[in-house]
Amino acid sequence: MITFVNAVTLTGLAAATALMSATALGANLVVDGKVASTSVRMIDGVAYVKVSDIAKSIGRVVAKRPGGYELIEAGGANQIAGVVKGKIGDQLFDGKWRFKVTGVETASTYALKTQGEPYSYGSDVSYNTSTRTFSAPAADTLIIVRCAIANGQKTKQTFWVAEGGSNTALTDDQGHAFTPIAYDFSGAPAQTEPLLPGSKMEFPVIFCIPAGTQLKDLIFTLRNNDASSKGNDVRVSLSGG
């Protein structure tokens, strides 16, 4: 996915956080005296540059949202300091929850198996409410990440996945981030059923991303349904490297 934005518009938008200027000679974008992009394009006399270049220059990443894109802090999606890290099959523990990715699949359609409801999935993803089936657009593909969690605490807890308290996203090798369109478990898209200490559950998380995207990591927020409990992010490498 290569998305271009109007460099002149972004110059005004980011003026509060970065001094930005695009030079006609050499077709570069300069941010704080440093070259942020070498792929400025002139279309009808207007300069355009990749969103990912802008994001990287100001310490952010591009997250795909329903209906568009958002520049979010790098710490929120794919550059997390002190995070618990691993690969597919590793069990990760943040002191409260044990988490594992057991597999990753691609598909053109996916039918929900439980009574969970989807997130706000955007107009580009088709969802049949009768069959509870997602269908990816022609240029996209569905990614099904199969996960397992276990309650590592001494009290019964519900696991929280609502968008407002979660950084969960897939990231790619170009610095983009893609948030889930659905979790397939009863209680989604807010929380699981209460889990006793030591009890486990498995569930798929469904994403819709551009076809051909080279996946890098899954960032997953582990959090109790408790306003006083701050979530912890784990990172699972999906690249095989």
Short mmCIF file of C-alpha atoms in Angstrom, two decimals:
data_model
loop_
_atom_site.label_atom_id
_atom_site.label_comp_id
_atom_site.label_asym_id
_atom_site.label_seq_id
_atom_site.Cartn_x
_atom_site.Cartn_y
_atom_site.Cartn_z
CA MET A 1 0.00 0.00 0.00
CA ILE A 2 1.47 3.34 -1.10
CA THR A 3 -0.63 6.33 -0.16
CA PHE A 4 0.28 9.86 -1.22
CA VAL A 5 -0.87 13.02 0.52
CA ASN A 6 -0.63 16.68 -0.37
CA ALA A 7 2.73 17.81 1.01
CA VAL A 8 1.59 21.44 1.14
CA THR A 9 -1.47 20.53 3.24
CA LEU A 10 0.61 18.41 5.60
CA THR A 11 3.10 21.23 6.03
CA GLY A 12 0.35 23.34 7.57
CA LEU A 13 -1.09 20.43 9.55
CA ALA A 14 2.18 19.47 11.20
CA ALA A 15 3.49 22.99 11.79
CA ALA A 16 2.90 22.69 15.52
CA THR A 17 5.09 19.61 15.83
CA ALA A 18 7.68 19.86 13.08
CA LEU A 19 9.17 22.41 10.71
CA MET A 20 8.56 20.96 7.28
CA SER A 21 9.43 22.10 3.79
CA ALA A 22 9.39 20.45 0.39
CA THR A 23 12.06 21.41 -2.09
CA ALA A 24 11.30 21.43 -5.80
CA LEU A 25 14.93 20.75 -6.67
CA GLY A 26 15.71 17.09 -6.10
CA ALA A 27 12.05 16.34 -5.25
CA ASN A 28 12.81 15.84 -1.56
CA LEU A 29 10.79 16.54 1.57
CA VAL A 30 12.86 18.10 4.36
CA VAL A 31 11.81 17.93 8.01
CA ASP A 32 13.85 19.83 10.62
CA GLY A 33 16.77 20.01 8.20
CA LYS A 34 16.72 16.27 7.45
CA VAL A 35 15.50 14.55 4.30
CA ALA A 36 12.31 12.72 5.22
CA SER A 37 11.35 11.57 1.73
CA THR A 38 12.99 11.36 -1.67
CA SER A 39 9.75 10.50 -3.49
CA VAL A 40 7.88 13.82 -3.65
CA ARG A 41 5.65 13.83 -6.72
CA MET A 42 4.30 16.89 -8.51
CA ILE A 43 0.73 16.46 -9.78
CA ASP A 44 -0.93 19.48 -11.39
CA GLY A 45 1.62 21.73 -9.72
CA VAL A 46 0.96 20.32 -6.23
CA ALA A 47 3.55 18.34 -4.24
CA TYR A 48 2.51 14.93 -2.86
CA VAL A 49 4.47 12.57 -0.60
CA LYS A 50 3.93 9.14 0.97
CA VAL A 51 2.02 9.20 4.26
CA SER A 52 4.47 6.64 5.69
CA ASP A 53 7.37 9.03 5.02
CA ILE A 54 5.60 11.84 6.86
CA ALA A 55 4.78 9.53 9.76
CA LYS A 56 8.33 8.25 10.11
CA SER A 57 9.76 11.78 10.06
CA ILE A 58 7.72 12.81 13.12
CA GLY A 59 8.08 9.56 15.05
CA ARG A 60 4.71 8.10 14.14
CA VAL A 61 3.27 5.20 12.14
CA VAL A 62 0.33 4.94 9.76
CA ALA A 63 -2.69 3.07 11.11
CA LYS A 64 -5.53 2.07 8.81
CA ARG A 65 -8.87 3.09 10.30
CA PRO A 66 -12.43 2.66 9.06
CA GLY A 67 -12.82 5.21 6.29
CA GLY A 68 -9.19 6.33 6.15
CA TYR A 69 -5.82 6.49 7.90
CA GLU A 70 -4.42 7.97 11.11
CA LEU A 71 -0.91 8.96 12.14
CA ILE A 72 -0.41 7.50 15.62
CA GLU A 73 2.49 7.56 18.04
CA ALA A 74 5.03 4.87 17.24
CA GLY A 75 4.84 3.61 20.80
CA GLY A 76 1.16 2.87 20.27
CA ALA A 77 1.41 0.43 17.41
CA ASN A 78 4.76 -0.98 16.40
CA GLN A 79 7.70 0.43 18.37
CA ILE A 80 7.14 -0.44 22.02
CA ALA A 81 9.91 -0.04 24.57
CA GLY A 82 10.15 -2.73 27.23
CA VAL A 83 7.44 -4.87 25.68
CA VAL A 84 7.35 -8.65 26.07
CA LYS A 85 8.42 -10.09 22.71
CA GLY A 86 8.27 -13.47 21.04
CA LYS A 87 7.33 -15.42 17.94
CA ILE A 88 4.47 -17.66 16.84
CA GLY A 89 4.13 -20.50 19.36
CA ASP A 90 5.86 -18.67 22.23
CA GLN A 91 3.92 -18.16 25.44
CA LEU A 92 4.29 -14.56 26.62
CA PHE A 93 3.46 -13.45 30.17
CA ASP A 94 3.06 -9.87 31.38
CA GLY A 95 2.52 -10.79 35.02
CA LYS A 96 -1.26 -11.05 34.61
CA TRP A 97 -2.09 -12.77 31.33
CA ARG A 98 -0.41 -15.55 29.38
CA PHE A 99 -0.71 -15.04 25.64
CA LYS A 100 0.22 -17.11 22.60
CA VAL A 101 -0.26 -16.86 18.84
CA THR A 102 -0.87 -20.39 17.60
CA GLY A 103 -1.25 -19.68 13.88
CA VAL A 104 -1.89 -17.17 11.11
CA GLU A 105 -4.11 -17.79 8.08
CA THR A 106 -5.29 -15.85 5.05
CA ALA A 107 -8.78 -16.01 3.57
CA SER A 108 -11.14 -14.15 1.27
CA THR A 109 -14.12 -14.72 3.60
CA TYR A 110 -14.61 -15.50 7.27
CA ALA A 111 -17.83 -16.46 9.10
CA LEU A 112 -18.00 -15.70 12.81
CA LYS A 113 -18.42 -18.88 14.85
CA THR A 114 -19.65 -17.25 18.08
CA GLN A 115 -22.15 -14.59 19.10
CA GLY A 116 -19.46 -11.91 19.24
CA GLU A 117 -20.11 -8.76 17.23
CA PRO A 118 -17.64 -7.08 14.84
CA TYR A 119 -15.85 -3.79 15.38
CA SER A 120 -16.66 -0.80 13.20
CA TYR A 121 -15.12 -2.36 10.11
CA GLY A 122 -15.45 0.38 7.46
CA SER A 123 -17.23 0.55 4.14
CA ASP A 124 -14.49 -1.29 2.23
CA VAL A 125 -15.16 -4.57 4.08
CA SER A 126 -18.38 -6.44 3.29
CA TYR A 127 -20.24 -7.99 6.24
CA ASN A 128 -23.35 -10.12 5.75
CA THR A 129 -25.41 -9.75 8.91
CA SER A 130 -27.53 -12.82 8.10
CA THR A 131 -24.64 -15.25 7.69
CA ARG A 132 -22.29 -13.19 9.90
CA THR A 133 -19.64 -13.43 7.19
CA PHE A 134 -16.88 -10.97 6.29
CA SER A 135 -15.75 -10.70 2.66
CA ALA A 136 -12.55 -8.91 1.69
CA PRO A 137 -12.57 -6.43 -1.22
CA ALA A 138 -10.78 -7.55 -4.39
CA ALA A 139 -7.57 -5.68 -3.51
CA ASP A 140 -7.49 -6.89 0.11
CA THR A 141 -7.25 -10.12 2.07
CA LEU A 142 -8.44 -11.26 5.47
CA ILE A 143 -5.85 -12.28 8.05
CA ILE A 144 -7.00 -14.63 10.81
CA VAL A 145 -4.64 -14.66 13.78
CA ARG A 146 -5.38 -17.55 16.15
CA CYS A 147 -4.63 -16.64 19.75
CA ALA A 148 -4.77 -18.25 23.19
CA ILE A 149 -4.91 -16.52 26.57
CA ALA A 150 -4.83 -17.76 30.16
CA ASN A 151 -5.62 -15.89 33.36
CA GLY A 152 -2.37 -15.77 35.36
CA GLN A 153 -3.90 -13.87 38.28
CA LYS A 154 -5.25 -15.07 41.62
CA THR A 155 -8.76 -13.75 41.04
CA LYS A 156 -11.44 -14.19 38.39
CA GLN A 157 -11.00 -11.66 35.57
CA THR A 158 -12.52 -10.66 32.25
CA PHE A 159 -10.17 -9.93 29.36
CA TRP A 160 -10.74 -6.51 27.75
CA VAL A 161 -10.36 -5.89 24.01
CA ALA A 162 -12.50 -2.80 23.34
CA GLU A 163 -10.91 -0.28 20.95
CA GLY A 164 -10.69 2.52 23.50
CA GLY A 165 -8.21 0.67 25.70
CA SER A 166 -6.25 -1.36 23.16
CA ASN A 167 -3.24 -0.91 20.88
CA THR A 168 -3.82 -4.26 19.16
CA ALA A 169 -2.74 -4.12 15.51
CA LEU A 170 -0.88 -5.92 12.74
CA THR A 171 2.19 -4.08 11.46
CA ASP A 172 3.98 -4.44 8.15
CA ASP A 173 7.51 -3.87 6.87
CA GLN A 174 6.61 -0.35 5.67
CA GLY A 175 5.54 1.02 9.06
CA HIS A 176 1.78 0.67 8.55
CA ALA A 177 -0.55 -0.65 11.24
CA PHE A 178 -3.91 -2.37 10.77
CA THR A 179 -6.45 -2.65 13.58
CA PRO A 180 -8.81 -5.65 13.97
CA ILE A 181 -12.23 -5.81 12.36
CA ALA A 182 -13.45 -8.53 14.74
CA TYR A 183 -12.66 -10.91 17.59
CA ASP A 184 -14.48 -14.23 17.35
CA PHE A 185 -15.58 -14.94 20.92
CA SER A 186 -18.75 -14.37 22.94
CA GLY A 187 -18.67 -10.90 24.44
CA ALA A 188 -16.65 -9.33 21.62
CA PRO A 189 -15.90 -6.61 20.73
CA ALA A 190 -15.68 -5.57 24.40
CA GLN A 191 -14.63 -8.40 26.72
CA THR A 192 -14.53 -12.14 27.33
CA GLU A 193 -16.63 -14.09 29.77
CA PRO A 194 -15.09 -14.13 33.29
CA LEU A 195 -12.07 -16.44 33.46
CA LEU A 196 -11.08 -18.23 36.66
CA PRO A 197 -7.41 -18.23 37.74
CA GLY A 198 -5.49 -20.52 35.40
CA SER A 199 -8.38 -20.94 32.96
CA LYS A 200 -7.71 -20.64 29.23
CA MET A 201 -9.51 -19.75 26.03
CA GLU A 202 -8.66 -19.67 22.34
CA PHE A 203 -10.05 -17.25 19.77
CA PRO A 204 -9.34 -15.84 16.29
CA VAL A 205 -8.72 -12.14 15.63
CA ILE A 206 -9.69 -11.00 12.13
CA PHE A 207 -7.97 -8.24 10.15
CA CYS A 208 -8.44 -6.90 6.62
CA ILE A 209 -5.26 -5.68 4.90
CA PRO A 210 -4.07 -4.92 1.35
CA ALA A 211 -3.16 -8.06 -0.60
CA GLY A 212 0.60 -8.58 -0.81
CA THR A 213 1.33 -6.86 2.50
CA GLN A 214 4.49 -8.20 4.16
CA LEU A 215 3.52 -8.76 7.78
CA LYS A 216 6.01 -7.91 10.50
CA ASP A 217 4.47 -8.10 13.99
CA LEU A 218 1.27 -8.52 15.91
CA ILE A 219 0.99 -6.02 18.74
CA PHE A 220 -1.56 -7.22 21.29
CA THR A 221 -2.77 -5.41 24.41
CA LEU A 222 -3.31 -7.56 27.50
CA ARG A 223 -5.73 -5.88 29.88
CA ASN A 224 -8.29 -6.61 32.61
CA ASN A 225 -11.74 -5.07 32.42
CA ASP A 226 -10.81 -2.69 35.21
CA ALA A 227 -10.58 1.09 34.85
CA SER A 228 -7.67 1.16 37.31
CA SER A 229 -5.74 -1.52 35.41
CA LYS A 230 -3.35 -0.35 32.70
CA GLY A 231 -2.90 -2.71 29.78
CA ASN A 232 0.44 -4.15 28.70
CA ASP A 233 1.45 -4.68 25.07
CA VAL A 234 3.14 -7.81 23.77
CA ARG A 235 4.76 -8.14 20.35
CA VAL A 236 4.74 -11.35 18.32
CA SER A 237 6.96 -11.55 15.24
CA LEU A 238 5.09 -12.82 12.17
CA SER A 239 7.89 -12.34 9.66
CA GLY A 240 9.72 -15.56 10.40
CA GLY A 241 12.97 -13.64 10.76
#
